[in-house]
Amino acid sequence: MKTLLFTGLLALTPLLQGCTVLAIADVAASTVVYGVKTVVNVVDAVTPDIINKKKD
């Protein structure tokens, strides 16, 4: 089902204006960048607690 949807969207891409295609690509790239930044921040926040355990 996802393959059919992706193929349909890919087939319609030439019919769109260039600005629309660039805007869609920009949104997709921004989503990936912010997703990676979020994962890095979460790992950075959790890692010191795992490695540097307090000795009581």
N, CA and C of each residue as an Amber inpcrd file, in Angstrom:
protein
   168
   0.8270000  -1.1920000   0.0000000   0.0000000   0.0000000   0.0000000
   0.8720000   1.2560000   0.0000000   1.9200000   1.2680000   0.8340000
   2.8110000   2.4310000   0.8780000   3.5510000   2.5930000  -0.4420000
   3.9210000   1.4860000  -1.0560000   4.6260000   1.5520000  -2.3280000
   3.7340000   2.1610000  -3.3990000   2.4680000   1.7800000  -3.4020000
   1.5230000   2.3270000  -4.3740000   1.3440000   3.8330000  -4.1620000
   1.2300000   4.2540000  -2.9260000   1.0860000   5.6720000  -2.6210000
   2.3300000   6.4510000  -3.0400000   3.4970000   5.9150000  -2.7010000
   4.7540000   6.5740000  -3.0650000   4.9010000   6.6730000  -4.5800000
   4.5540000   5.6060000  -5.2900000   4.6410000   5.6050000  -6.7500000
   3.6850000   6.6290000  -7.3480000   2.4820000   6.7230000  -6.7870000
   1.5150000   7.7040000  -7.2710000   1.9930000   9.1240000  -7.0660000
   2.5540000   9.4010000  -5.8890000   3.0780000  10.7390000  -5.6220000
   4.2700000  11.0560000  -6.5210000   5.0990000  10.0650000  -6.7620000
   6.2580000  10.2640000  -7.6280000   5.8150000  10.5280000  -9.0670000
   4.7390000   9.8830000  -9.4900000   4.2230000  10.0950000 -10.8450000
   3.6250000  11.4900000 -10.9940000   3.0660000  12.0440000  -9.9260000
   2.4570000  13.3680000  -9.9880000   3.4710000  14.5040000  -9.8300000
   4.6680000  14.1940000  -9.3990000   5.6810000  15.2190000  -9.1430000
   5.9720000  16.1070000 -10.3580000   6.0950000  15.5650000 -11.5730000
   6.3750000  16.4460000 -12.7170000   5.2460000  17.4420000 -13.0070000
   4.0330000  17.1530000 -12.5500000   2.9190000  18.0470000 -12.7990000
   2.9090000  19.2450000 -11.8570000   3.6350000  19.1490000 -10.7700000
   3.6790000  20.2470000  -9.8140000   4.6720000  21.3100000 -10.2750000
   4.5060000  22.5060000  -9.7520000   5.4630000  23.5660000 -10.0550000
   6.7610000  23.3060000  -9.2920000   7.8460000  23.8670000  -9.8000000
   9.1530000  23.6610000  -9.1770000   9.2130000  24.1490000  -7.7450000
   8.5390000  25.2660000  -7.4650000   8.5520000  25.8130000  -6.1060000
   7.8770000  24.8600000  -5.1220000   6.8170000  24.2130000  -5.5930000
   6.0960000  23.2780000  -4.7250000   6.9720000  22.0810000  -4.3910000
   7.6590000  21.5700000  -5.3970000   8.5400000  20.4160000  -5.1780000
   9.6550000  20.7870000  -4.2070000  10.2410000  21.9710000  -4.3680000
  11.3040000  22.4050000  -3.4600000  10.7740000  22.6130000  -2.0410000
   9.5600000  23.1360000  -1.9230000   8.9820000  23.3400000  -0.5940000
   8.7480000  22.0040000   0.0970000   8.2630000  21.0200000  -0.6430000
   8.0310000  19.6890000  -0.0620000   9.3540000  19.0580000   0.3550000
  10.3750000  19.1910000  -0.4870000  11.6910000  18.6420000  -0.1480000
  12.2780000  19.3490000   1.0640000  12.0590000  20.6600000   1.1750000
  12.5550000  21.4230000   2.3120000  11.8920000  20.9790000   3.6060000
  10.5920000  20.7730000   3.5550000   9.8780000  20.3110000   4.7500000
  10.3600000  18.9250000   5.1600000  10.5530000  18.0390000   4.1910000
  11.0360000  16.6920000   4.5060000  12.4330000  16.7380000   5.1170000
  13.3050000  17.5510000   4.5480000  14.6670000  17.6600000   5.0750000
  14.6760000  18.2790000   6.4720000  13.8470000  19.2970000   6.6860000
  13.7780000  19.9280000   8.0070000  13.2790000  18.9490000   9.0540000
  12.3050000  18.1290000   8.6730000  11.7740000  17.1320000   9.5980000
  12.8570000  16.1450000  10.0050000  13.6470000  15.7110000   9.0390000
  14.7330000  14.7670000   9.3430000  15.7800000  15.4300000  10.2370000
  16.1560000  16.6560000   9.9350000  17.1820000  17.3510000  10.7210000
  16.7190000  17.5430000  12.1620000  15.4920000  18.0170000  12.3490000
  14.9970000  18.2310000  13.7100000  14.8080000  16.9080000  14.4530000
  14.4410000  15.8650000  13.7310000  14.3270000  14.5460000  14.3530000
  15.6650000  14.0510000  14.8630000  16.7050000  14.2210000  14.0430000
  18.0520000  13.7970000  14.4540000  18.5330000  14.6430000  15.6240000
  18.2760000  15.9510000  15.5860000  18.6880000  16.8090000  16.6980000
  18.0080000  16.3970000  17.9930000  16.7460000  16.0360000  17.9080000
  16.0090000  15.6020000  19.0930000  16.6070000  14.3180000  19.6580000
  16.9190000  13.3730000  18.7880000  17.5180000  12.1180000  19.2470000
  18.8710000  12.3830000  19.8940000  19.6860000  13.2360000  19.2920000
  21.0040000  13.5460000  19.8500000  20.8650000  14.2210000  21.2080000
  19.9230000  15.1390000  21.3410000  19.7290000  15.8170000  22.6230000
  19.2580000  14.8570000  23.7060000  18.3880000  13.9270000  23.3450000
  17.9030000  12.9460000  24.3280000  19.0440000  12.0370000  24.7530000
  19.8320000  11.5600000  23.7920000  20.9670000  10.6890000  24.1290000
  21.9730000  11.4530000  24.9760000  22.2110000  12.7110000  24.6500000
  23.1510000  13.5270000  25.4120000  22.6500000  13.7570000  26.8370000
  21.3570000  13.9040000  26.9940000  20.8060000  14.1370000  28.3230000
  20.8210000  12.8690000  29.1770000  20.6540000  11.7110000  28.5610000
  20.5660000  10.4550000  29.3080000  21.9390000   9.8580000  29.5760000
  22.8710000  10.0000000  28.6530000  24.1770000   9.3410000  28.7420000
  24.9710000   9.7000000  30.0050000  25.0760000  10.9590000  30.4130000
  25.8580000  11.2340000  31.6190000  25.3050000  10.5300000  32.8590000
  23.9970000  10.3370000  32.9230000  23.4100000   9.6510000  34.0650000
  23.7900000   8.1800000  34.0870000  23.9510000   7.5860000  32.9340000
  24.2960000   6.1660000  32.8610000  25.7770000   5.9680000  33.1430000
  26.6230000   6.8040000  32.5650000  28.0730000   6.6290000  32.6880000
  28.5820000   7.1200000  34.0470000  28.1450000   8.2920000  34.4760000
  28.6460000   8.8930000  35.7110000  27.6270000   8.7210000  36.8380000
  27.4800000   7.5040000  37.3150000  26.5590000   7.2710000  38.4200000
  27.1520000   7.8450000  39.7050000  26.3000000   8.4590000  40.4990000
  26.7620000   9.0210000  41.7620000  27.0290000   7.9080000  42.7680000
  28.1190000   8.0540000  43.4890000  28.4510000   7.0690000  44.5210000
  28.0180000   7.6270000  45.8660000  27.0130000   7.0150000  46.4360000
  26.4970000   7.4640000  47.7450000  26.9940000   6.6250000  48.8780000
